[in-house]
Coordinates of C-alpha atoms and ligand atoms in Angstrom, one line a residue:
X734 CA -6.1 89.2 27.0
X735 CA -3.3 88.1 25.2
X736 CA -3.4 84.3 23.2
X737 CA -1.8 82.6 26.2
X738 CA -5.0 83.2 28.6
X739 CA -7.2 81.8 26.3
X740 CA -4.5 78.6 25.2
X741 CA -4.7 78.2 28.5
X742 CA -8.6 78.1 29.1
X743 CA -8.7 75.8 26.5
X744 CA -5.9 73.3 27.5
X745 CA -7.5 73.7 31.1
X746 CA -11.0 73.0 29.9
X747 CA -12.3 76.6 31.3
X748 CA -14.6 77.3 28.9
X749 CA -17.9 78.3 31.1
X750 CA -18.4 80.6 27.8
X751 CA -19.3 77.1 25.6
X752 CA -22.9 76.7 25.4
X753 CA -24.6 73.4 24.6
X754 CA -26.8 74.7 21.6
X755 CA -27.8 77.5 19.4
X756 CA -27.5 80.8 21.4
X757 CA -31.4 81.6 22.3
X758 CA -30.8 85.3 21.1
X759 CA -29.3 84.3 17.9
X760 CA -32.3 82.4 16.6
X761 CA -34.7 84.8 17.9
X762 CA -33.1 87.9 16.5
X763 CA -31.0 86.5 13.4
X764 CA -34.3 88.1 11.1
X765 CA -33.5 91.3 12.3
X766 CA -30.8 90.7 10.0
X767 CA -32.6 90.2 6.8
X768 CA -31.0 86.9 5.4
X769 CA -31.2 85.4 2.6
X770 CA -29.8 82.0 1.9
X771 CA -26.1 82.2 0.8
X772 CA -25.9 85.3 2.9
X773 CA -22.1 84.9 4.1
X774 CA -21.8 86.2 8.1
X775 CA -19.0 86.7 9.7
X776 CA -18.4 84.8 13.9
X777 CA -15.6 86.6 15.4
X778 CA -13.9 84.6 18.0
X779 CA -16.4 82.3 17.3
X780 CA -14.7 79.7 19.8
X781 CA -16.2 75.8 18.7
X782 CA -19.8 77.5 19.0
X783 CA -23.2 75.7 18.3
X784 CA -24.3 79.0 16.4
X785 CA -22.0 78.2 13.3
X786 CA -23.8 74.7 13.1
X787 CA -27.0 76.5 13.6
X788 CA -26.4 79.5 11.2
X789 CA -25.4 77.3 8.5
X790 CA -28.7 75.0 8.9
X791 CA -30.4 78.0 7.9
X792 CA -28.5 77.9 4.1
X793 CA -26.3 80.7 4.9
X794 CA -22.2 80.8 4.1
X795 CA -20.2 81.1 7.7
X796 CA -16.6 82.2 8.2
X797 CA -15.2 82.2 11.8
X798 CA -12.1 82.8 13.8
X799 CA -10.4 81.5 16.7
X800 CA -7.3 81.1 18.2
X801 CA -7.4 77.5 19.4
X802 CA -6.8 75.0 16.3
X803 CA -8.7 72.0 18.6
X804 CA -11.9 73.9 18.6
X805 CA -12.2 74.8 14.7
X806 CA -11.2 71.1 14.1
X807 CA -13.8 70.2 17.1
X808 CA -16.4 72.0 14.3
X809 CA -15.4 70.3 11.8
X810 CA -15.6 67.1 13.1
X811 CA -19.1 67.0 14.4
X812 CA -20.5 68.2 11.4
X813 CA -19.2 65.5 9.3
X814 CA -17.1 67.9 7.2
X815 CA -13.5 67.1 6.5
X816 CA -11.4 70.3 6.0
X817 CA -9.0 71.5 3.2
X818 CA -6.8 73.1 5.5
X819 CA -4.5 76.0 3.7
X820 CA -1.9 78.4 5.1
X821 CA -2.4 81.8 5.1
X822 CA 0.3 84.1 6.2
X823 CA 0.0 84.3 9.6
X824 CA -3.9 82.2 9.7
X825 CA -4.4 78.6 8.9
X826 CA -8.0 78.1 7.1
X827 CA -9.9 75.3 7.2
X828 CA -12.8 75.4 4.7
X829 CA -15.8 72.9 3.7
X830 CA -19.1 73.2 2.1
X831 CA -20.2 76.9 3.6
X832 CA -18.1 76.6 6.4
X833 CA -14.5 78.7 6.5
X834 CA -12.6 78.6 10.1
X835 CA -9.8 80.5 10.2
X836 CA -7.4 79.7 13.0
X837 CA -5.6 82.4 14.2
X838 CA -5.7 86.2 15.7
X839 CA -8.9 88.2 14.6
X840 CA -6.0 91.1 14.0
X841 CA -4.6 89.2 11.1
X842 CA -7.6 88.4 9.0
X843 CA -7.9 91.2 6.0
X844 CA -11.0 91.9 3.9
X845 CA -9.4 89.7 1.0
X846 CA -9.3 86.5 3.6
X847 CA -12.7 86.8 4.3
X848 CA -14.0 88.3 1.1
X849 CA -17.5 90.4 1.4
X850 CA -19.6 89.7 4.2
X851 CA -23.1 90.2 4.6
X852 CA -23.5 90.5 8.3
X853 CA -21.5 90.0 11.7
X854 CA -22.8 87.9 14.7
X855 CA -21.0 88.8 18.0
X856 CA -21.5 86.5 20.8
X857 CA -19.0 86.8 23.7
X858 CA -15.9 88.6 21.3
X859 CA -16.3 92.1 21.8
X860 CA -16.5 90.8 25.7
X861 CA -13.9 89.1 25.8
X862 CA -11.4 91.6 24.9
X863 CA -9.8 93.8 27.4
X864 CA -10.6 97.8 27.5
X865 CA -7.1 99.2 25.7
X866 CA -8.4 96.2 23.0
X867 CA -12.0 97.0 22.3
X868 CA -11.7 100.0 20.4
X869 CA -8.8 98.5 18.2
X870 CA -11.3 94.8 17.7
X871 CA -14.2 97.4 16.8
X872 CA -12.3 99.7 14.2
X873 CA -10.8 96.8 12.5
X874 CA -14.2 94.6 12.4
X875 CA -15.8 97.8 10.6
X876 CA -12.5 98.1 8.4
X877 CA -12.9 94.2 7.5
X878 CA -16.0 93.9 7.1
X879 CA -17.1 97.1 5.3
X880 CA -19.2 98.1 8.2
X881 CA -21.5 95.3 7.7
X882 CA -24.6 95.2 9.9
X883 CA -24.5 93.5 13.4
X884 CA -25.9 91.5 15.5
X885 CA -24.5 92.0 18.8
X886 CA -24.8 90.5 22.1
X887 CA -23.3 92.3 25.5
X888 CA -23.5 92.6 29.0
X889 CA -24.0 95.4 31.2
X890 CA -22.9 95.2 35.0
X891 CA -20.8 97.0 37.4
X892 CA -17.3 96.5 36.7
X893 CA -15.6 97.2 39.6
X894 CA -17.9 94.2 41.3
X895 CA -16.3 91.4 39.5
X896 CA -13.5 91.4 36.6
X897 CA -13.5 90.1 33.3
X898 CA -14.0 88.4 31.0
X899 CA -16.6 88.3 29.8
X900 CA -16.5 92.6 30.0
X901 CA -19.2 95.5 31.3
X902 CA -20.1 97.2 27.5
X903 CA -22.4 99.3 28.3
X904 CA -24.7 101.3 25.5
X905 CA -22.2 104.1 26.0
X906 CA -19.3 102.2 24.9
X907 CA -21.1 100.1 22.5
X908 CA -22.1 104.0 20.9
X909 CA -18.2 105.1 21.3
X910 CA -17.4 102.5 19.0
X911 CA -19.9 102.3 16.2
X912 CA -22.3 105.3 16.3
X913 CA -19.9 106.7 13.8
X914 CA -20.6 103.7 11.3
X915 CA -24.3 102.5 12.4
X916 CA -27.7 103.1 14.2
X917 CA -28.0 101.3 17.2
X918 CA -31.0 99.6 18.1
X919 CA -31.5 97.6 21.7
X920 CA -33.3 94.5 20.6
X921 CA -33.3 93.7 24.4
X922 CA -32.2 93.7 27.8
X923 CA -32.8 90.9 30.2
X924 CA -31.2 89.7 34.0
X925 CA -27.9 88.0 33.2
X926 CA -28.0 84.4 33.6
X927 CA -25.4 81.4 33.0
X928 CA -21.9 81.8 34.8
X929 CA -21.7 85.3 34.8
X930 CA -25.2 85.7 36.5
X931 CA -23.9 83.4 39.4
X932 CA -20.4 86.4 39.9
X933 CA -22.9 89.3 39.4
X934 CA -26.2 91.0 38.8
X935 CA -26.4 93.3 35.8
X936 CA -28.1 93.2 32.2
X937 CA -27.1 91.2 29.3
X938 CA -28.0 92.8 25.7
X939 CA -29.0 92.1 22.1
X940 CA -28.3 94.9 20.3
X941 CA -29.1 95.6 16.5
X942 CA -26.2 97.4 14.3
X943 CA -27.5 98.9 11.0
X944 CA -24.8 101.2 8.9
X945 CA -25.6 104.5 8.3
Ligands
SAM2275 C1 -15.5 84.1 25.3 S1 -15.0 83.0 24.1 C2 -16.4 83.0 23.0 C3 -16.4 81.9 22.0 C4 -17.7 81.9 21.1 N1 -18.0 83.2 20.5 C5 -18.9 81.4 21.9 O1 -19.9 82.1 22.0 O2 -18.8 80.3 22.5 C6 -13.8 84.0 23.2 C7 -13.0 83.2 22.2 O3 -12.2 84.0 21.4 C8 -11.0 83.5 21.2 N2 -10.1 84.6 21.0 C9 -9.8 85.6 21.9 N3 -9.0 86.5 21.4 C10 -8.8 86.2 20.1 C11 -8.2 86.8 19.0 N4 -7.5 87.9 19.1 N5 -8.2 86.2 17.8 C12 -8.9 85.0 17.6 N6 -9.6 84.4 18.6 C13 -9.5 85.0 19.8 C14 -10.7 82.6 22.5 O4 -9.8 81.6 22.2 C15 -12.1 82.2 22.8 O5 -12.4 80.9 22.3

């Protein structure tokens, strides 16, 4: 998808993807992770989520990124935390207390902007991106990130039923992308629900990325 669809969702107010709270499978599988408090994870495309407010009540650091500059300053806002706001080549970062949002493309941030990172949370990124995209999103997340572990949520349905986004990544793409870096574990599989459950029937997955 290229920056303009998603402008676009946001300026529109399309954003079916927005939950109101915490996502139910990050706080029931986040202790797969193995936290420990000042733990710094990584959101990719981390949109104005209620999982960076709920990940940082649990005393861990949290760096995001996003494309649209209202949603990161939407985060800041309704936690109470003003922003020093720098310029970073081609990213603008916002940063207070634990929280770091860096507005911009994913494909932009290096390891040095986001320093080491202790694990990746992946709610609705790697499903967002388009096929010719996914493989490029995964390789640089593992390049980025040192291969951290993951915690990785997906959907599996039939593809040629309804289009994306939010994308079909079934356990065979999920393995052509990271079996080469980590063991992958399916935490679970349950009916899809929410607005994608009302286009299609299929399964949406928690899956648990250790490295190797
Ligand atoms: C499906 S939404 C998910 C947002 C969030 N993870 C959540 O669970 O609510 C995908 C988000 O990624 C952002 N996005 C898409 N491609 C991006 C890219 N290349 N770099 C940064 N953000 C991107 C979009 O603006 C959108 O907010």
């Amino acid at each position: 998808m290229q920056e303009s669809f998603w402008q676009a969702r946001w300026s529109e107010g399309r954003i079916g993807f927005h939950e109101p709270a915490a996502n139910p499978l990050l706080t029931r599988f986040l202790p797969q992770l193995t936290l420990t408090p000042a733990d710094h994870v990584f959101v990719p495309l981390c949109g104005k989520s209620f999982d960076l407010d709920w990940l940082l009540s649990q005393g861990l650091r949290v760096t995001g990124i996003e494309f649209n500059q209202a949603a990161v300053e939407e985060v800041f806002d309704r936690l109470s935390l003003p922003p020093q706001i720098t310029e970073t080549g081609a990213l603008t970062r916002y940063q207070a207390g634990d929280l770091t949002l860096y507005c911009g493309d994913v494909f932009a941030l290096t390891a040095n902007d986001l320093g080491p990172v202790t694990a990746i949370y992946d709610r609705a990124a790697l499903v967002a991106l388009p096929p010719e995209t996914r493989p490029l999103y995964a390789a640089h997340l593992i390049k980025i990130t040192q291969s951290a572990p993951q915690l990785l949520i997906g959907f599996d349905y039939d593809q040629t039923l309804t289009d994306g986004p939010p994308f079909s990544t079934p356990q065979d793409e999920i393995s052509q992308h990271y079996a080469d870096r980590y063991a992958i574990t399916e935490l679970l599989s349950q009916p899809i629900t929410g607005p994608l459950g009302a286009r299609t029937q299929g399964m949406e997955q928690a899956w648990l990325l250790t490295p190797t």
